mmCIF file with all atom_site columns, C-alpha atoms in Angstrom:
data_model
loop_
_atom_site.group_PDB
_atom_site.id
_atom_site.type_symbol
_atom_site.label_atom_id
_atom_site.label_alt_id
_atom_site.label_comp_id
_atom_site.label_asym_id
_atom_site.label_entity_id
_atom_site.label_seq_id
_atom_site.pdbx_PDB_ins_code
_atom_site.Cartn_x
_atom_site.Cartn_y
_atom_site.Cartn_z
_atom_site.occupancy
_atom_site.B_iso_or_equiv
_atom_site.pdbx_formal_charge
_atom_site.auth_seq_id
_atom_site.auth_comp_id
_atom_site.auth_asym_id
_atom_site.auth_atom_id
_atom_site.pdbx_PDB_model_num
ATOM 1  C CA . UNK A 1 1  ? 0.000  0.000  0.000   1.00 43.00 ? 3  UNK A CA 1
ATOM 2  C CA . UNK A 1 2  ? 1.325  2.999  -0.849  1.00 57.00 ? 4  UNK A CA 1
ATOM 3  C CA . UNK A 1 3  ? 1.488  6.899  1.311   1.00 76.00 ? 5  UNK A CA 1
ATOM 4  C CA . UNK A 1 4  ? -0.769 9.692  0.312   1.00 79.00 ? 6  UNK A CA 1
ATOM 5  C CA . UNK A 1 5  ? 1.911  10.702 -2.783  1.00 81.00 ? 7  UNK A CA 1
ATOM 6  C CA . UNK A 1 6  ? 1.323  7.052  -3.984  1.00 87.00 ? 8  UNK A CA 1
ATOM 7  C CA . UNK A 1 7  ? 5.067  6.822  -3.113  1.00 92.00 ? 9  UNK A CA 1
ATOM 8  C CA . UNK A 1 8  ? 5.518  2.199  -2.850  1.00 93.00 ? 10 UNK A CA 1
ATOM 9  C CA . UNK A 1 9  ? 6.331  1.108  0.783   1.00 93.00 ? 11 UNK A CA 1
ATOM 10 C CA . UNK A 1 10 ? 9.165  -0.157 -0.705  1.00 95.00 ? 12 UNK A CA 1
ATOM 11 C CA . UNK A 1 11 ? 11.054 3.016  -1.574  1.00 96.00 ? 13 UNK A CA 1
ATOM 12 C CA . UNK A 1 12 ? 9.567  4.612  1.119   1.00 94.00 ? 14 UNK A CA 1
ATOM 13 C CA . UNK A 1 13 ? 11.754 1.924  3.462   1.00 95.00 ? 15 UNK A CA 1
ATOM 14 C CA . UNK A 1 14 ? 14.358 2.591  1.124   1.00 96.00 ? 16 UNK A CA 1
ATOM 15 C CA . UNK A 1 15 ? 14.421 6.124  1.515   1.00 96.00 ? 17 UNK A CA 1
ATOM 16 C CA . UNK A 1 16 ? 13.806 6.288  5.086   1.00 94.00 ? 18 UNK A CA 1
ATOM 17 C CA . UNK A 1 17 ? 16.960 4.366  5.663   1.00 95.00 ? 19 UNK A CA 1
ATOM 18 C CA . UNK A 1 18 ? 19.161 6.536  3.074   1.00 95.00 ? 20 UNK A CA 1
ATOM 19 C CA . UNK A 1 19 ? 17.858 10.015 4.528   1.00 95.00 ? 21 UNK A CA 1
ATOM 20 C CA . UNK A 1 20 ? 18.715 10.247 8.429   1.00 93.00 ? 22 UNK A CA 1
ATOM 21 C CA . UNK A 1 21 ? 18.803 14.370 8.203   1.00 95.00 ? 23 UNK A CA 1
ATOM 22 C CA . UNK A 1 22 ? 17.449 16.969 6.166   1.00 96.00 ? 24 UNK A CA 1
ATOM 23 C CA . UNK A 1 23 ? 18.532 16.940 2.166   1.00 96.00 ? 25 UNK A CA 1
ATOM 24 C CA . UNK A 1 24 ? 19.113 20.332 2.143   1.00 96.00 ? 26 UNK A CA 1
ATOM 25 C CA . UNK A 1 25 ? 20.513 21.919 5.569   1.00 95.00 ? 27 UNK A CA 1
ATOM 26 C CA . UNK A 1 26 ? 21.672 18.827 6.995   1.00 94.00 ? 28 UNK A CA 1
ATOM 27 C CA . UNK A 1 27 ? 19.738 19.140 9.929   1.00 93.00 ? 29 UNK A CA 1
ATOM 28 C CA . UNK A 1 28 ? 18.660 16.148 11.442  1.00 93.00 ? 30 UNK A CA 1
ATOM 29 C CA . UNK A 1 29 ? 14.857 15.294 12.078  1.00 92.00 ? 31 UNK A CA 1
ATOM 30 C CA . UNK A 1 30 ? 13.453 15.651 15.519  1.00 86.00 ? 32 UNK A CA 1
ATOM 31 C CA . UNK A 1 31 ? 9.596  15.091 16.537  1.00 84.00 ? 33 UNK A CA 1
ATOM 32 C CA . UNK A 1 32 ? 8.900  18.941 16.673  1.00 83.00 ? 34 UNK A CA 1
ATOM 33 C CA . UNK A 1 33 ? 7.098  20.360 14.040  1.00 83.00 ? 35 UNK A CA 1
ATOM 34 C CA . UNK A 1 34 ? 9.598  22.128 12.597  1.00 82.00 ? 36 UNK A CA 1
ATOM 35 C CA . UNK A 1 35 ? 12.138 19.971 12.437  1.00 85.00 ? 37 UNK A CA 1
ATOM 36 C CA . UNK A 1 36 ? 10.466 16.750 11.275  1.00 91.00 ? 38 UNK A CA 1
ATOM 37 C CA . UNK A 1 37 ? 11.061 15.007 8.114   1.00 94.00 ? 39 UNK A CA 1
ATOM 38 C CA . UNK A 1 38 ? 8.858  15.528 5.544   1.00 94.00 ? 40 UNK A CA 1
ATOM 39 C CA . UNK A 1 39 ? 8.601  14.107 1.926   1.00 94.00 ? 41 UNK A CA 1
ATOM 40 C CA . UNK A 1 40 ? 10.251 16.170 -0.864  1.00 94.00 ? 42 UNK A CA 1
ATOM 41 C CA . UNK A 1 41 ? 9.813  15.973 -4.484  1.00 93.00 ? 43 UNK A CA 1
ATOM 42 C CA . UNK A 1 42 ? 12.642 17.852 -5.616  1.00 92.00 ? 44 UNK A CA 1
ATOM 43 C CA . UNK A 1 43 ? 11.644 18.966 -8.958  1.00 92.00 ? 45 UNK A CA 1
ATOM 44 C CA . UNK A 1 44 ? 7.443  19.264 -7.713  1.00 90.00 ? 46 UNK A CA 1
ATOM 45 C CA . UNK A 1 45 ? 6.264  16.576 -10.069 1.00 89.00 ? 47 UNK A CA 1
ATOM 46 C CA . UNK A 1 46 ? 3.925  14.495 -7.388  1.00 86.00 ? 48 UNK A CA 1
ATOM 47 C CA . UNK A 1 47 ? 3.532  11.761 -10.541 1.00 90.00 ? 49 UNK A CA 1
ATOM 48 C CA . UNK A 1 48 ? 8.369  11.207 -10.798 1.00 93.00 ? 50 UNK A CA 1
ATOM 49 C CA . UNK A 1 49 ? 7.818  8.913  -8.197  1.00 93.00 ? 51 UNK A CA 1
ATOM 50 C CA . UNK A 1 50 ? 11.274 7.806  -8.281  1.00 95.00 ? 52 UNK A CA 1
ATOM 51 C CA . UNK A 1 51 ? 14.287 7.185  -6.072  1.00 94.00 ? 53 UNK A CA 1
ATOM 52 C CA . UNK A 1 52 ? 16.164 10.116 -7.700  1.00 94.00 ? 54 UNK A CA 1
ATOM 53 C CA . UNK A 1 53 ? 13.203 12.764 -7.170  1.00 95.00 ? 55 UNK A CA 1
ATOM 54 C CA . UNK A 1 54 ? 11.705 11.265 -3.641  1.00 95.00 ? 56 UNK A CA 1
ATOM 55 C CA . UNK A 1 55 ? 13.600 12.469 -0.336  1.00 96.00 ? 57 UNK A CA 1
ATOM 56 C CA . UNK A 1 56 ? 13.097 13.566 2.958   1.00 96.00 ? 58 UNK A CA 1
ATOM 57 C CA . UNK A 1 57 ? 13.781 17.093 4.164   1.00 95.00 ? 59 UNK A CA 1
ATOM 58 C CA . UNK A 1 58 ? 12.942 19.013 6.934   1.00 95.00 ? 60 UNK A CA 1
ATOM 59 C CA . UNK A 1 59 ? 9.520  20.579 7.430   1.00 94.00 ? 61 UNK A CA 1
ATOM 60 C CA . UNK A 1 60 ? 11.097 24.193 7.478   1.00 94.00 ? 62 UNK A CA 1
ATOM 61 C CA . UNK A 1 61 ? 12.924 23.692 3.875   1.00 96.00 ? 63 UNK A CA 1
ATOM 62 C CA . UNK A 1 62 ? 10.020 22.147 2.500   1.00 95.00 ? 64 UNK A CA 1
ATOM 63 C CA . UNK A 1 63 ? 7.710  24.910 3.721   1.00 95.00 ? 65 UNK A CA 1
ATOM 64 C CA . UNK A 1 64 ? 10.163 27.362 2.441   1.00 96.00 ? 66 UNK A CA 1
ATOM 65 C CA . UNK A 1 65 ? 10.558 25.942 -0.902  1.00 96.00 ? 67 UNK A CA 1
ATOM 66 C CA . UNK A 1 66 ? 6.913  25.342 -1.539  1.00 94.00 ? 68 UNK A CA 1
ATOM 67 C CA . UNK A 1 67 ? 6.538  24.713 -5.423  1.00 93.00 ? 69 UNK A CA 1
ATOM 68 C CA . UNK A 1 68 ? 9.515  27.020 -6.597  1.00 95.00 ? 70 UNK A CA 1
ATOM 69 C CA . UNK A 1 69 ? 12.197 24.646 -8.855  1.00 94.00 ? 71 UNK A CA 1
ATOM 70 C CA . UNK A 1 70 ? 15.278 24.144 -6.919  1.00 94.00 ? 72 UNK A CA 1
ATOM 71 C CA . UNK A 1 71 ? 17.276 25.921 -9.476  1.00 93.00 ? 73 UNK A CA 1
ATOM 72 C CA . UNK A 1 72 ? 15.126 29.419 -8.181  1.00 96.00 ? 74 UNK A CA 1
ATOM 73 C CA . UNK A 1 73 ? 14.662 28.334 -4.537  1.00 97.00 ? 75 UNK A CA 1
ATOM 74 C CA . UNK A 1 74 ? 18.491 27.704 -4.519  1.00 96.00 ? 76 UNK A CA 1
ATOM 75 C CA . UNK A 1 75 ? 18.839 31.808 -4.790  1.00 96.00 ? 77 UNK A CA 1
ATOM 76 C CA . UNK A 1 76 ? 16.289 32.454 -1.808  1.00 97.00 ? 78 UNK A CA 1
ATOM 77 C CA . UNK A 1 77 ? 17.489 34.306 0.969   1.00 97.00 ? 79 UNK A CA 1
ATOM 78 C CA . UNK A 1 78 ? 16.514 31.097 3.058   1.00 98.00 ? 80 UNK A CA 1
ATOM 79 C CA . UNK A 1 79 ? 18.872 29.020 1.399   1.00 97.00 ? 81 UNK A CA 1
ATOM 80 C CA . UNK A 1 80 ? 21.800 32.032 1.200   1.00 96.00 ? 82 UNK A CA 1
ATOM 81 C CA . UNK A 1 81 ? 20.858 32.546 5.301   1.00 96.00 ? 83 UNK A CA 1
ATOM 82 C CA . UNK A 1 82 ? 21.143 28.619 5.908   1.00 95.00 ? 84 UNK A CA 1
ATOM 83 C CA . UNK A 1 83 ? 23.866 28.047 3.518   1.00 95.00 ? 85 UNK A CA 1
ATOM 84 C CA . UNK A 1 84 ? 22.268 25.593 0.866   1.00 96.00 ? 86 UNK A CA 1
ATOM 85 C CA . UNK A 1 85 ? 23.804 25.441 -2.422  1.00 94.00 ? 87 UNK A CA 1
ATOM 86 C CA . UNK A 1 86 ? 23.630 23.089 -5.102  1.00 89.00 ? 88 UNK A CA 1
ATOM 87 C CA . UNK A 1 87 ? 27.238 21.609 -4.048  1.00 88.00 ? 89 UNK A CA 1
ATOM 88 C CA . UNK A 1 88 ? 25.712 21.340 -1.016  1.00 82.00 ? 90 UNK A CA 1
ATOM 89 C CA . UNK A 1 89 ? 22.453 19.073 -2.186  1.00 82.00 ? 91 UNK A CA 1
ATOM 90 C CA . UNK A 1 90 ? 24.348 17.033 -4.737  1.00 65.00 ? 92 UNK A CA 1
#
């Protein structure tokens, strides 16, 4: 059965095991709201259900990003404040 994004237990186990902190500032996920993990498609397409688009960040960075591309959330003042780059994510 898969989650509400129709992401397959499978990967889901798969990338709950690969992502112990946040994707993008490295924090790592705590059981406040803020801070928990959340699920990320990082280029917004809810139907790239796919190891290489599927991650877990926190809730902050996923709040902040929203539906903006990486490419233009990577210039935010968010991501210049927390330093996030695209170094960084890759």
């Amino acid at each position: 059965m898969a989650n509400k994004w129709n992401i397959p237990r499978e990967l889901e186990e798969k990338i709950k095991i690969r992502d112990k902190h946040c994707i993008y500032c490295l924090k790592r996920f705590e059981n406040n709201p803020k801070d928990r993990a959340t699920w990320e498609h990082i280029d917004n397409n809810a139907k790239n259900i796919s190891e290489k688009n599927i991650a877990l960040c926190c809730n902050s960075c996923n709040t902040n990003k929203g539906a903006k591309s990486l490419k233009e959330w990577l210039k935010s003042d968010y991501c210049k404040k927390k330093g996030i780059s695209l170094k960084k994510v890759s």
